[in-house]
Each structure stands twice: as C-alpha cells, then as structure tokens.
mmCIF file of C-alpha atoms in Angstrom:
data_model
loop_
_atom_site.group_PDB
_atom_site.id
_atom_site.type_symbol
_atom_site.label_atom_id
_atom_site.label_comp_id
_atom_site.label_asym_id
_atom_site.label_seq_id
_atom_site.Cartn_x
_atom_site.Cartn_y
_atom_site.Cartn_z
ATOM 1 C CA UNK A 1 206.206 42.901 57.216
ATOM 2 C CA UNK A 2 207.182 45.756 55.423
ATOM 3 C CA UNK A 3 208.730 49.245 56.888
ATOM 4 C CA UNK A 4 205.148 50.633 56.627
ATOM 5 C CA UNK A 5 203.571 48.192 58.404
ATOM 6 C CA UNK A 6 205.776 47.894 61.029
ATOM 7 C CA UNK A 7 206.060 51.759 61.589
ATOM 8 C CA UNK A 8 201.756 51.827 61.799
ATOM 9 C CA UNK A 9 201.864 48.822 64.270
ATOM 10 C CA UNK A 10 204.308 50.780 66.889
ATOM 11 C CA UNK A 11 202.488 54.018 66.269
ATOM 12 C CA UNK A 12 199.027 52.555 67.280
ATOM 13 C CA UNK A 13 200.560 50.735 70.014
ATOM 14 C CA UNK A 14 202.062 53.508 71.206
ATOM 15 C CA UNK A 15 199.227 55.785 70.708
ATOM 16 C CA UNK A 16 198.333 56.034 74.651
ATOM 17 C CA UNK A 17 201.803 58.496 75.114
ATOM 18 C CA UNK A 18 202.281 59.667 71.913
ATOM 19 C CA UNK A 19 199.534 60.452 69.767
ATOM 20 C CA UNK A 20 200.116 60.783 65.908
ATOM 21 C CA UNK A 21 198.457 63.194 63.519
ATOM 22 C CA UNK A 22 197.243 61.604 60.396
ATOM 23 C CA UNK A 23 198.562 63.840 58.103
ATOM 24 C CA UNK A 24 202.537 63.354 59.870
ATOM 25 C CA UNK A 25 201.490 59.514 59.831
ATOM 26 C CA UNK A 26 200.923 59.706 55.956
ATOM 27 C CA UNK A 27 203.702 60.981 54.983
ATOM 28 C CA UNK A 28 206.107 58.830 57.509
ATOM 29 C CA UNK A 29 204.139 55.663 55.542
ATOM 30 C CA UNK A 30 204.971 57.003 51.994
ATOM 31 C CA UNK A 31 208.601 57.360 53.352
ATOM 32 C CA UNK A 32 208.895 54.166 54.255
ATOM 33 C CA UNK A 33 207.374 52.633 51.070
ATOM 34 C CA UNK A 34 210.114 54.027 49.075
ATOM 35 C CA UNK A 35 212.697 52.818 51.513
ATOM 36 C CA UNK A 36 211.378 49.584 50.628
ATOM 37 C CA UNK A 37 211.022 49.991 47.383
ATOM 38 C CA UNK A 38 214.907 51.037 47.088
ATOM 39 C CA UNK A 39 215.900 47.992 49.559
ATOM 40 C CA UNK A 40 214.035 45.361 47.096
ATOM 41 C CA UNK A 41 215.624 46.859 44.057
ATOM 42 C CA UNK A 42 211.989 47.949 42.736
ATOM 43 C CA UNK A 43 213.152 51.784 42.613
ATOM 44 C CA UNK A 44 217.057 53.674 41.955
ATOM 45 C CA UNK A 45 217.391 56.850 42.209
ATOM 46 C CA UNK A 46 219.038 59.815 40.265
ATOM 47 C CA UNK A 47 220.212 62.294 42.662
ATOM 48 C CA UNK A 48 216.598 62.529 44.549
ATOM 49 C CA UNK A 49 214.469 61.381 41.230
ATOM 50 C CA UNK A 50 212.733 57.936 41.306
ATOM 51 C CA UNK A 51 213.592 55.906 38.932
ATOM 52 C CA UNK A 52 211.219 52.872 38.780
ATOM 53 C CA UNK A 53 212.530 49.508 37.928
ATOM 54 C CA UNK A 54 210.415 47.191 35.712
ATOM 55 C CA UNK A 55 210.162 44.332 38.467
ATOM 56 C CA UNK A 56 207.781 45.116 41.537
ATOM 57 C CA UNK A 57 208.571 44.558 44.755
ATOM 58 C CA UNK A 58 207.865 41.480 47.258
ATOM 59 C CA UNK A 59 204.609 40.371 47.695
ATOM 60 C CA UNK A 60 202.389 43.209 49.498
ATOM 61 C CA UNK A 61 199.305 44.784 47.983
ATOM 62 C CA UNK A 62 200.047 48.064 49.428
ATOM 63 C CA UNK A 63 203.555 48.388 48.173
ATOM 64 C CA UNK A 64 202.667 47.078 45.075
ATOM 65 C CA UNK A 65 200.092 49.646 44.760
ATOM 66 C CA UNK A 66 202.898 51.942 45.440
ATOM 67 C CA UNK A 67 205.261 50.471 42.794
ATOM 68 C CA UNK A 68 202.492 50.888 40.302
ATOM 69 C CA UNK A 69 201.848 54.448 40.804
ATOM 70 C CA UNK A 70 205.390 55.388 40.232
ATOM 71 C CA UNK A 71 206.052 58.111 37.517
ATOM 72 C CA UNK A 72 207.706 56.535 34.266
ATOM 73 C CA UNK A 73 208.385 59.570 32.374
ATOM 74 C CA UNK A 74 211.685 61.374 32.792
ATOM 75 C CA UNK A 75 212.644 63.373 34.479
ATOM 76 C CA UNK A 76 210.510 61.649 37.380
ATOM 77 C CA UNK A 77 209.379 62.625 40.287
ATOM 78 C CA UNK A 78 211.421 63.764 43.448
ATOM 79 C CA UNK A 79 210.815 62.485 46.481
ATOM 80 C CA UNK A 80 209.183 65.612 48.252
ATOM 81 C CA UNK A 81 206.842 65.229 45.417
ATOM 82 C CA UNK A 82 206.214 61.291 45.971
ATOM 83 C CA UNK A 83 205.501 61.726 49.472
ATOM 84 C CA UNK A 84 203.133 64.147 49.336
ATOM 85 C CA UNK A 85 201.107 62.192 46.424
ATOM 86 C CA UNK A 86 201.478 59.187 47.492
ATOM 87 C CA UNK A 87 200.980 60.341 51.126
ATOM 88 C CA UNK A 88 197.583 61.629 50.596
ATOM 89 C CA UNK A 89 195.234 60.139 52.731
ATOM 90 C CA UNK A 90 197.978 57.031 52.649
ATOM 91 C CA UNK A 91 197.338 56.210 56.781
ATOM 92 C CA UNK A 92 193.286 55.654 56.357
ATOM 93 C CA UNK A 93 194.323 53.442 53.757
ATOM 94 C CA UNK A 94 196.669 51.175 55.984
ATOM 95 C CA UNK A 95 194.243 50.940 58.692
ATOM 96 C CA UNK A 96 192.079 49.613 56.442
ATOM 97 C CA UNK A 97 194.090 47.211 55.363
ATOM 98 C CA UNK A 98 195.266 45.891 58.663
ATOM 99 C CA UNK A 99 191.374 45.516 59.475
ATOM 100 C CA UNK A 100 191.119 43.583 56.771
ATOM 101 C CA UNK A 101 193.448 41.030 57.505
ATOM 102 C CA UNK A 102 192.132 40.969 60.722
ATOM 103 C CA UNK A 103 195.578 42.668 62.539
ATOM 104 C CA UNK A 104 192.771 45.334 64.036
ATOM 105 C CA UNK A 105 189.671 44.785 66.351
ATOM 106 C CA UNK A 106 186.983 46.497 67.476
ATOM 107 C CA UNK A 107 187.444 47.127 71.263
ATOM 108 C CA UNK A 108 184.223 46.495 72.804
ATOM 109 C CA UNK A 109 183.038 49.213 75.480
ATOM 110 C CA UNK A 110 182.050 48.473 78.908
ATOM 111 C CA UNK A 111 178.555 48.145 79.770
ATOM 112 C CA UNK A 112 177.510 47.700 76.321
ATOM 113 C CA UNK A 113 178.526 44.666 74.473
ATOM 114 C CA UNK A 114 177.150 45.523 71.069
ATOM 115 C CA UNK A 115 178.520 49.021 70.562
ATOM 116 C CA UNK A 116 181.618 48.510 68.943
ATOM 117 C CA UNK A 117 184.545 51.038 70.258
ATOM 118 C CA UNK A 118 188.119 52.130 68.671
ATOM 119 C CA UNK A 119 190.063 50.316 66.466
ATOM 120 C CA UNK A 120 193.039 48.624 68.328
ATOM 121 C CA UNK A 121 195.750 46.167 67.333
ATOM 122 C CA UNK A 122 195.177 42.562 67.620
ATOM 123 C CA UNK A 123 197.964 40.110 68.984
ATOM 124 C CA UNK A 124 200.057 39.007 65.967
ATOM 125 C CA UNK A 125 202.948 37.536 64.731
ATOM 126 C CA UNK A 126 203.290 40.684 62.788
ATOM 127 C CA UNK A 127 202.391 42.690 65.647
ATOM 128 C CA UNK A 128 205.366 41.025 67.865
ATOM 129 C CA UNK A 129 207.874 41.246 64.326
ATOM 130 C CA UNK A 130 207.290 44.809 64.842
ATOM 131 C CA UNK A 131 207.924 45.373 68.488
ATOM 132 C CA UNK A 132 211.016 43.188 68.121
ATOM 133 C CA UNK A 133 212.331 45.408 65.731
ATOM 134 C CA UNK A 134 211.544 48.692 67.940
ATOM 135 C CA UNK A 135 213.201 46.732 71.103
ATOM 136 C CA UNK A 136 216.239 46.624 68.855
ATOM 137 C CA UNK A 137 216.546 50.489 68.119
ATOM 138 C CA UNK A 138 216.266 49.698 64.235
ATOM 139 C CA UNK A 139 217.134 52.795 62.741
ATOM 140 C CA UNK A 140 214.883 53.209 59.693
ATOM 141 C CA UNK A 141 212.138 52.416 62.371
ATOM 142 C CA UNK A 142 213.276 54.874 65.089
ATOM 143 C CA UNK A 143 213.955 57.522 62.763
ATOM 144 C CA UNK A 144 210.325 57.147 61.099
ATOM 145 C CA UNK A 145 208.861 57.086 64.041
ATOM 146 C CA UNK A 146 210.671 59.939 65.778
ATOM 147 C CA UNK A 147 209.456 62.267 62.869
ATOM 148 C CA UNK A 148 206.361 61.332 63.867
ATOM 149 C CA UNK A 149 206.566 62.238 67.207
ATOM 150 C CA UNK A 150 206.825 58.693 68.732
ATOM 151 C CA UNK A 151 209.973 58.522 70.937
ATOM 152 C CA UNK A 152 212.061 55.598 71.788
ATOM 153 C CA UNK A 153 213.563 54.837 74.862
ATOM 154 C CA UNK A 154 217.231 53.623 73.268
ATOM 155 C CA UNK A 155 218.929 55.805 71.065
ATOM 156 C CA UNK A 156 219.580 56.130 67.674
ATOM 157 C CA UNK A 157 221.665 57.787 65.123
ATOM 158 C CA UNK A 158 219.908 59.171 62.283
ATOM 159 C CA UNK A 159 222.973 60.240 60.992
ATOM 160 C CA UNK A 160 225.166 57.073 60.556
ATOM 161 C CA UNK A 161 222.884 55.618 58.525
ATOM 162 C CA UNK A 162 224.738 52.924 56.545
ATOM 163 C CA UNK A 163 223.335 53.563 53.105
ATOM 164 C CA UNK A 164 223.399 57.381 51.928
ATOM 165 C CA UNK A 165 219.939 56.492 49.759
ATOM 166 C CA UNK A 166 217.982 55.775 53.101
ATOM 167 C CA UNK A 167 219.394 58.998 54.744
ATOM 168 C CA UNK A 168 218.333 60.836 52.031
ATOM 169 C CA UNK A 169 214.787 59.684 52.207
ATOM 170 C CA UNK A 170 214.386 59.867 55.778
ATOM 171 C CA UNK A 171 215.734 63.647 55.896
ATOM 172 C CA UNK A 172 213.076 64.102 52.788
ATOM 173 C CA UNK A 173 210.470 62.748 55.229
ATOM 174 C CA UNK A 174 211.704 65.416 57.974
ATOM 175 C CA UNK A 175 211.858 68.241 56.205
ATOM 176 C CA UNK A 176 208.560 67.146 54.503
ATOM 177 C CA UNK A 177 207.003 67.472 58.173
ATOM 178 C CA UNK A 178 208.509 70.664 59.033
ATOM 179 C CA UNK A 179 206.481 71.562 55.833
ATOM 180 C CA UNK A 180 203.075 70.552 57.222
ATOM 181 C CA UNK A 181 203.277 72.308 60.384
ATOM 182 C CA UNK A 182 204.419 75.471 58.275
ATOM 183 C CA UNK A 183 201.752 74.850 56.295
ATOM 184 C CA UNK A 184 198.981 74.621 59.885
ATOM 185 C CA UNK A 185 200.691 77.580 61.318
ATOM 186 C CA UNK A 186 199.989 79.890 57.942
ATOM 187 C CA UNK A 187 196.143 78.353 57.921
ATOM 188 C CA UNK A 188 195.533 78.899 61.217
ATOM 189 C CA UNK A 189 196.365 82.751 60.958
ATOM 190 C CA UNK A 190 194.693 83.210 58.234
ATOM 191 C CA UNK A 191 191.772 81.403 59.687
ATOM 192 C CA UNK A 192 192.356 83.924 63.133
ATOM 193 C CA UNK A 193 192.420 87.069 60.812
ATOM 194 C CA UNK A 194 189.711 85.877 58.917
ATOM 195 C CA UNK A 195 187.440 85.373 62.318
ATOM 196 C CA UNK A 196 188.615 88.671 63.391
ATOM 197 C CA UNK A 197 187.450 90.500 60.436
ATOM 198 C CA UNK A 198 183.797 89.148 60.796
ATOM 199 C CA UNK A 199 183.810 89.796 64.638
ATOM 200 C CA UNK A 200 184.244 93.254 64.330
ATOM 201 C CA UNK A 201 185.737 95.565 66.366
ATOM 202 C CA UNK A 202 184.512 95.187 70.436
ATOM 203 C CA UNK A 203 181.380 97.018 71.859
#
C-alpha cells in the first residue's frame, strides 16, 4: 500500500481516541503522496519546487491521479502550494476509494438490520500491512500521523529523518496545519464579531 493508504487505515482505526478533522486529514494524504512520489522517482525537487518526472509512479489510481496533476511548467509549484491543491477535499476521495475496493463496510446498527451505520475498516491484508508498519514506529507514518493528531505509543524522531527530501515535506505538512487552525481561529472571530453586531447591544 502506499503512504496514503496506510496513514487513512491507522487514522480510522484509531478514530475511537483520536479523532481527525478532514481538512488536517487532507492535507496529511497530499503529504504523503508526494513522499511517494519522490521515493518511486516519479517527482525531484528543486529546493521545495516539484519537478515531475516523465514516468508515473507504481501502480495506484490515486497516486497516479496525483502524478498526473502535477504542474509541468517552470518554475513549478512548491509544496505548500501542492498540498493545499491537491489536498482539497483529497480524504472524501480516499474513503471512497477504500469502499470501493471493498477495504470499508457499512457497520450495521443494533436493532435494525437494514439501516446501514458508519463506515468502518474491513479486515485486510492491507489493513494488517498498515498496523505492522505503525507497531514498528515507521517514521514517515508516525510523523504523518502525529500532525494529525493521532499519537503513537513508541517514539519517534521526526528529526533524524534519513533523507533531507522527506523532512522537508513532512515539516511542509506541519507548518501547512499550523496554517489551517490559523486560518479557523481568524474565521471564527470574525464569525463572533459578525454575530455580535446583529445581536445588538443587551436590553
């Protein structure tokens, strides 16, 4: 499975303790497409441009989606930009692909067999890939998912990241979140000063 894939799969298993914001989720997804598209040699970079290769990466509809909506026109695009283009709306589109391909059923609720209830994973091979590599403190994985707000229980490093490329994309991703919530905060004053206005002043 790729990055992606394995990232949603621990997120929606670990759902129950730490729930994930779409939006956060998006963006953590677009990260780790272009960590795989670096690792498979579909994508260089030039200081923090992407520089698309000609070949597309391993089989995977999503990524190759991804490849294929690279900009090919110098000076590129950065990766803040990529994430947040590619990030739009980027988790709805996983979760439909994982029902799909039948990696997500509906969970029936009790009492009434024919009302079909939350999405939730089904057991896999892919599913099990992924918690392997979680159980193993993988770093790209741990890292993703700690921006996220999905904790693991062994540590990790972010920081001695072996390849400088990877760090680069994964502190992209981080500040790309810190971002967001700037971005909530300033919406949800506005929206407060807004209501306040219309209120009008007490009594």
């Amino acid at each position: 499975m790729t990055t992606a894939r394995n990232l949603l799969v621990i997120t929606m298993d670990r759902a129950g303790d730490y729930p994930v914001r779409p939006g956060e989720l998006s963006l953590a997804l677009a990260g780790a497409e272009l960590i795989d598209l670096f690792t498979s040699g579909a994508v260089e970079f030039r200081e923090d441009r992407i520089v698309p290769d000609a070949h597309p990466p391993v089989a995977d509809e999503l990524l190759e989606t991804a490849h294929a909506s690279l900009h090919r026109v110098e000076p590129y695009e950065s990766i803040g930009d990529w994430l947040w283009r590619r990030g739009e709306a980027l988790a709805g589109a996983y979760v439909a692909a994982f029902e799909a391909e039948g990696l997500l059923t509906r969970q029936r609720h009790r009492g009434h067999p024919f009302q079909a209830g939350d999405l939730v994973l089904a057991d896999s091979a892919d599913r099990q890939r992924a918690r392997d590599l979680w159980s193993s403190a993988d770093p790209v994985l741990t890292t993703l998912a700690d921006t996220v707000g999905v904790r693991s229980e062994r540590a990790h490093d972010a920081s001695a990241m072996a390849d400088d490329t990877v760090a680069l994309i994964l502190a992209t991703v981080s500040d790309a979140m810190l971002e967001l919530e700037a971005e909530r905060q300033r919406r949800d004053i506005e929206q407060q000063a807004f209501d306040n206005v219309w209120r009008g002043p007490a009594g």
